[in-house]
Coordinates of C-alpha atoms and ligand atoms in Angstrom, one line a residue:
M1 CA -137.6 79.8 -111.2
I2 CA -137.1 77.4 -108.2
E3 CA -133.5 77.6 -107.1
R4 CA -131.3 76.2 -104.3
T5 CA -128.7 78.1 -102.4
L6 CA -126.2 77.3 -99.7
A7 CA -126.6 79.1 -96.4
I8 CA -124.2 79.0 -93.5
I9 CA -124.9 80.0 -90.0
K10 CA -121.3 81.0 -89.1
P11 CA -119.3 80.1 -86.0
D12 CA -120.0 83.6 -84.4
A13 CA -123.7 83.1 -84.6
V14 CA -123.7 79.4 -83.5
E15 CA -121.5 80.4 -80.5
R16 CA -124.1 83.0 -79.5
R17 CA -126.9 80.5 -79.7
L18 CA -128.6 82.2 -82.7
T19 CA -129.1 79.1 -84.7
G20 CA -132.8 78.7 -83.8
T21 CA -133.6 82.3 -84.3
I22 CA -132.0 82.4 -87.8
I23 CA -133.7 79.1 -88.8
A24 CA -137.0 80.5 -87.7
R25 CA -136.5 83.6 -89.9
I26 CA -135.6 81.3 -92.8
E27 CA -138.8 79.3 -92.5
A28 CA -140.9 82.4 -91.9
E29 CA -139.6 83.8 -95.2
G30 CA -140.9 80.8 -97.0
F31 CA -137.8 78.8 -97.8
Q32 CA -137.9 75.1 -97.8
I33 CA -134.9 73.5 -96.0
R34 CA -133.7 70.6 -98.2
A35 CA -130.7 69.6 -96.1
M36 CA -129.0 70.8 -92.9
K37 CA -126.1 69.7 -90.7
R38 CA -123.6 71.0 -88.1
V39 CA -120.0 71.0 -89.2
H40 CA -116.7 72.0 -87.7
L41 CA -114.4 72.8 -90.7
S42 CA -110.7 72.2 -90.7
K43 CA -108.6 75.2 -91.8
A44 CA -108.0 73.3 -95.1
Q45 CA -111.7 72.7 -95.6
A46 CA -112.4 76.4 -95.0
E47 CA -109.7 77.3 -97.5
G48 CA -111.3 75.0 -100.1
F49 CA -114.7 76.5 -99.5
Y50 CA -113.4 80.1 -99.9
A51 CA -110.9 79.3 -102.6
V52 CA -112.2 82.2 -104.8
H53 CA -111.0 84.6 -102.1
R54 CA -107.5 83.1 -101.7
E55 CA -105.7 86.3 -103.0
R56 CA -107.7 88.6 -100.7
P57 CA -105.9 90.2 -97.7
F58 CA -108.6 88.8 -95.4
F59 CA -108.3 85.2 -96.6
A60 CA -106.1 83.9 -93.7
S61 CA -108.2 85.6 -91.0
L62 CA -111.5 84.5 -92.7
T63 CA -110.5 80.8 -92.9
A64 CA -109.2 80.9 -89.3
F65 CA -112.5 82.3 -88.1
M66 CA -114.6 79.8 -90.2
S67 CA -112.6 76.9 -88.7
S68 CA -112.7 78.3 -85.2
G69 CA -115.9 76.5 -84.1
P70 CA -119.1 74.7 -85.3
A71 CA -121.2 76.1 -88.1
I72 CA -124.6 75.1 -89.5
V73 CA -124.7 74.4 -93.3
V74 CA -128.2 74.5 -94.9
V75 CA -129.6 74.1 -98.4
L76 CA -132.4 76.5 -99.0
E77 CA -135.0 76.2 -101.8
S78 CA -137.5 78.7 -103.1
A79 CA -138.3 80.8 -106.1
D80 CA -135.3 83.1 -106.7
A81 CA -133.5 81.6 -103.6
I82 CA -130.1 83.0 -104.2
R83 CA -131.2 86.6 -104.4
K84 CA -133.9 86.2 -101.8
W85 CA -131.4 84.7 -99.2
R86 CA -128.9 87.4 -99.9
A87 CA -131.6 90.1 -99.4
L88 CA -132.6 88.5 -96.0
M89 CA -128.9 88.4 -94.9
G90 CA -128.2 92.1 -95.9
A91 CA -124.9 93.6 -96.9
T92 CA -121.6 91.8 -96.1
D93 CA -120.6 94.7 -93.9
P94 CA -123.2 95.0 -91.1
A95 CA -122.5 98.8 -91.0
K96 CA -124.1 98.9 -94.5
A97 CA -126.9 96.4 -93.9
D98 CA -130.5 97.5 -94.0
P99 CA -132.6 97.4 -90.9
G100 CA -134.4 94.1 -90.4
T101 CA -131.7 92.0 -92.1
L102 CA -129.9 89.2 -90.3
R103 CA -126.5 90.9 -90.6
K104 CA -127.8 94.2 -89.3
E105 CA -129.3 92.4 -86.3
F106 CA -126.7 89.7 -85.6
A107 CA -123.3 90.4 -87.3
Q108 CA -120.5 91.7 -85.2
S109 CA -118.1 92.8 -88.0
I110 CA -117.5 92.4 -91.7
E111 CA -115.8 89.1 -91.0
R112 CA -117.9 87.8 -88.1
N113 CA -121.1 88.5 -90.1
A114 CA -123.3 85.7 -88.9
T115 CA -124.3 84.1 -92.2
H116 CA -123.1 83.2 -95.7
G117 CA -125.0 82.8 -98.9
S118 CA -124.0 81.7 -102.4
D119 CA -123.7 84.6 -104.8
A120 CA -124.7 83.0 -108.2
P121 CA -126.0 79.7 -109.6
D122 CA -122.6 78.3 -110.3
T123 CA -121.2 79.0 -106.9
A124 CA -124.4 77.6 -105.3
A125 CA -123.9 74.3 -107.1
Y126 CA -120.2 74.2 -106.0
E127 CA -121.0 75.2 -102.4
I128 CA -123.9 72.7 -102.0
G129 CA -121.8 69.9 -103.5
Y130 CA -119.0 70.9 -101.0
F131 CA -121.1 69.8 -98.1
F132 CA -123.9 67.5 -99.4
S133 CA -124.2 64.5 -101.6
G134 CA -127.3 64.2 -103.9
T135 CA -128.9 61.6 -101.6
E136 CA -128.8 64.1 -98.7
L137 CA -131.0 66.6 -100.6
I138 CA -134.5 65.7 -99.8
Ligands
CMP1 P1 -119.2 85.8 -97.0 O1 -120.5 86.2 -97.5 O2 -119.1 84.5 -96.3 O3 -118.1 85.8 -98.1 C1 -116.8 86.0 -97.9 C2 -116.5 86.4 -96.5 O4 -115.3 87.1 -96.3 C3 -117.6 87.5 -96.1 O5 -118.8 86.9 -95.9 C4 -116.9 88.0 -94.8 O6 -117.1 87.1 -93.7 C5 -115.5 88.0 -95.2 N1 -115.1 89.3 -95.7 C6 -115.5 90.0 -96.8 N2 -114.9 91.2 -97.0 C7 -114.1 91.3 -95.9 C8 -113.2 92.3 -95.5 N3 -113.0 93.4 -96.2 N4 -112.5 92.0 -94.3 C9 -112.7 90.9 -93.6 N5 -113.5 89.9 -94.0 C10 -114.2 90.1 -95.1

Protein backbone atom coordinates (compact mmCIF):
# COMPACT_ATOMS: atom_id res chain seq x y z
CA MET A 1 0.00 0.00 0.00
CA ILE A 2 1.33 3.44 -0.89
CA GLU A 3 1.77 5.45 2.29
CA ARG A 4 3.11 8.80 3.42
CA THR A 5 5.17 9.48 6.50
CA LEU A 6 6.75 12.51 8.10
CA ALA A 7 10.53 12.57 8.32
CA ILE A 8 12.51 15.19 10.24
CA ILE A 9 16.19 15.86 9.84
CA LYS A 10 16.75 17.09 13.39
CA PRO A 11 18.75 20.16 14.50
CA ASP A 12 21.84 18.08 15.40
CA ALA A 13 22.10 16.72 11.86
CA VAL A 14 21.29 20.04 10.15
CA GLU A 15 23.94 21.78 12.26
CA ARG A 16 26.52 19.21 11.16
CA ARG A 17 25.61 19.75 7.47
CA LEU A 18 24.20 16.26 7.02
CA THR A 19 21.01 17.37 5.25
CA GLY A 20 22.25 16.56 1.74
CA THR A 21 23.70 13.21 2.76
CA ILE A 22 20.44 12.14 4.42
CA ILE A 23 18.26 13.37 1.54
CA ALA A 24 20.49 11.44 -0.88
CA ARG A 25 19.96 8.26 1.16
CA ILE A 26 16.19 8.87 1.16
CA GLU A 27 16.13 9.19 -2.63
CA ALA A 28 18.46 6.23 -3.14
CA GLU A 29 16.08 4.05 -1.10
CA GLY A 30 13.26 4.86 -3.52
CA PHE A 31 11.11 7.30 -1.54
CA GLN A 32 9.32 10.10 -3.37
CA ILE A 33 9.66 13.49 -1.65
CA ARG A 34 6.16 15.02 -1.66
CA ALA A 35 6.99 18.14 0.40
CA MET A 36 10.01 19.57 2.18
CA LYS A 37 10.90 22.72 4.14
CA ARG A 38 13.29 24.15 6.69
CA VAL A 39 11.72 25.16 10.00
CA HIS A 40 12.94 26.55 13.31
CA LEU A 41 10.38 25.40 15.86
CA SER A 42 9.44 27.46 18.89
CA LYS A 43 9.43 25.59 22.21
CA ALA A 44 5.63 25.59 22.10
CA GLN A 45 5.60 24.16 18.57
CA ALA A 46 8.00 21.39 19.61
CA GLU A 47 5.78 20.64 22.63
CA GLY A 48 2.74 20.40 20.35
CA PHE A 49 4.53 18.09 17.96
CA TYR A 50 5.69 15.74 20.73
CA ALA A 51 2.52 16.06 22.86
CA VAL A 52 2.21 12.26 23.15
CA HIS A 53 5.48 12.28 25.12
CA ARG A 54 4.52 15.11 27.52
CA GLU A 55 4.58 12.86 30.60
CA ARG A 56 8.01 11.41 29.78
CA PRO A 57 11.04 12.47 31.84
CA PHE A 58 12.86 13.55 28.67
CA PHE A 59 10.06 15.82 27.38
CA ALA A 60 11.56 19.16 28.50
CA SER A 61 15.01 18.30 27.21
CA LEU A 62 13.67 16.88 23.93
CA THR A 63 11.57 19.94 23.15
CA ALA A 64 14.43 22.28 24.09
CA PHE A 65 16.69 20.39 21.67
CA MET A 66 14.10 20.31 18.89
CA SER A 67 13.65 24.09 19.17
CA SER A 68 17.39 24.80 19.44
CA GLY A 69 18.00 25.29 15.72
CA PRO A 70 16.68 24.68 12.22
CA ALA A 71 15.32 21.30 11.17
CA ILE A 72 14.15 19.95 7.83
CA VAL A 73 10.66 18.46 7.65
CA VAL A 74 9.94 16.13 4.74
CA VAL A 75 6.93 14.13 3.56
CA LEU A 76 8.04 10.78 2.16
CA GLU A 77 5.91 8.51 0.01
CA SER A 78 6.45 4.89 -0.97
CA ALA A 79 4.98 1.45 -0.51
CA ASP A 80 5.05 0.75 3.26
CA ALA A 81 6.66 4.16 3.86
CA ILE A 82 6.21 4.27 7.65
CA ARG A 83 7.94 0.96 8.34
CA LYS A 84 10.50 1.47 5.56
CA TRP A 85 11.62 4.91 6.83
CA ARG A 86 11.86 3.61 10.41
CA ALA A 87 14.03 0.74 9.16
CA LEU A 88 16.34 3.16 7.32
CA MET A 89 16.64 5.33 10.46
CA GLY A 90 17.39 2.42 12.80
CA ALA A 91 16.69 2.18 16.52
CA THR A 92 15.97 5.35 18.53
CA ASP A 93 19.08 4.71 20.62
CA PRO A 94 22.09 4.76 18.27
CA ALA A 95 23.85 2.26 20.55
CA LYS A 96 21.17 -0.25 19.51
CA ALA A 97 20.91 0.75 15.83
CA ASP A 98 21.99 -1.69 13.13
CA PRO A 99 25.03 -0.97 10.96
CA GLY A 100 24.17 1.03 7.86
CA THR A 101 21.22 2.81 9.43
CA LEU A 102 21.13 6.61 9.60
CA ARG A 103 21.12 6.72 13.39
CA LYS A 104 24.03 4.29 13.63
CA GLU A 105 26.00 6.52 11.28
CA PHE A 106 24.90 9.98 12.35
CA ALA A 107 23.19 10.05 15.78
CA GLN A 108 25.14 11.39 18.75
CA SER A 109 22.83 10.15 21.53
CA ILE A 110 19.32 8.82 22.15
CA GLU A 111 18.06 12.43 22.11
CA ARG A 112 20.30 13.94 19.42
CA ASN A 113 19.45 11.09 17.10
CA ALA A 114 19.58 12.84 13.71
CA THR A 115 16.15 11.91 12.35
CA HIS A 116 12.51 11.36 13.27
CA GLY A 117 9.81 9.26 11.63
CA SER A 118 6.11 8.75 12.29
CA ASP A 119 5.35 5.45 14.02
CA ALA A 120 1.85 4.63 12.68
CA PRO A 121 -0.71 5.83 10.09
CA ASP A 122 -2.62 7.99 12.58
CA THR A 123 0.51 9.72 13.87
CA ALA A 124 1.75 10.18 10.28
CA ALA A 125 -1.48 11.99 9.39
CA TYR A 126 -1.19 14.23 12.49
CA GLU A 127 2.50 14.96 11.95
CA ILE A 128 2.17 15.72 8.22
CA GLY A 129 -0.76 18.03 8.97
CA TYR A 130 1.28 19.75 11.69
CA PHE A 131 3.67 21.13 9.07
CA PHE A 132 1.97 21.02 5.68
CA SER A 133 -1.36 21.99 4.18
CA GLY A 134 -2.94 19.79 1.51
CA THR A 135 -1.90 22.12 -1.30
CA GLU A 136 1.77 21.78 -0.32
CA LEU A 137 1.73 18.00 -0.89
CA ILE A 138 2.60 17.56 -4.52
P1 LIG B 1 11.91 10.45 17.98
O1 LIG B 1 11.84 9.30 17.05
O2 LIG B 1 11.85 11.82 17.40
O3 LIG B 1 10.73 10.31 19.06
C1 LIG B 1 10.81 10.84 20.35
C2 LIG B 1 12.17 11.35 20.66
O4 LIG B 1 12.43 11.47 22.04
C3 LIG B 1 13.21 10.36 20.17
O5 LIG B 1 13.27 10.34 18.79
C4 LIG B 1 14.44 10.87 20.89
O6 LIG B 1 14.98 12.04 20.26
C5 LIG B 1 13.82 11.26 22.22
N1 LIG B 1 13.96 10.19 23.19
C6 LIG B 1 13.38 8.99 23.21
N2 LIG B 1 13.73 8.28 24.29
C7 LIG B 1 14.55 9.08 24.97
C8 LIG B 1 15.25 8.92 26.19
N3 LIG B 1 15.16 7.79 26.90
N4 LIG B 1 16.01 9.93 26.59
C9 LIG B 1 16.08 11.08 25.88
N5 LIG B 1 15.43 11.29 24.71
C10 LIG B 1 14.68 10.29 24.27
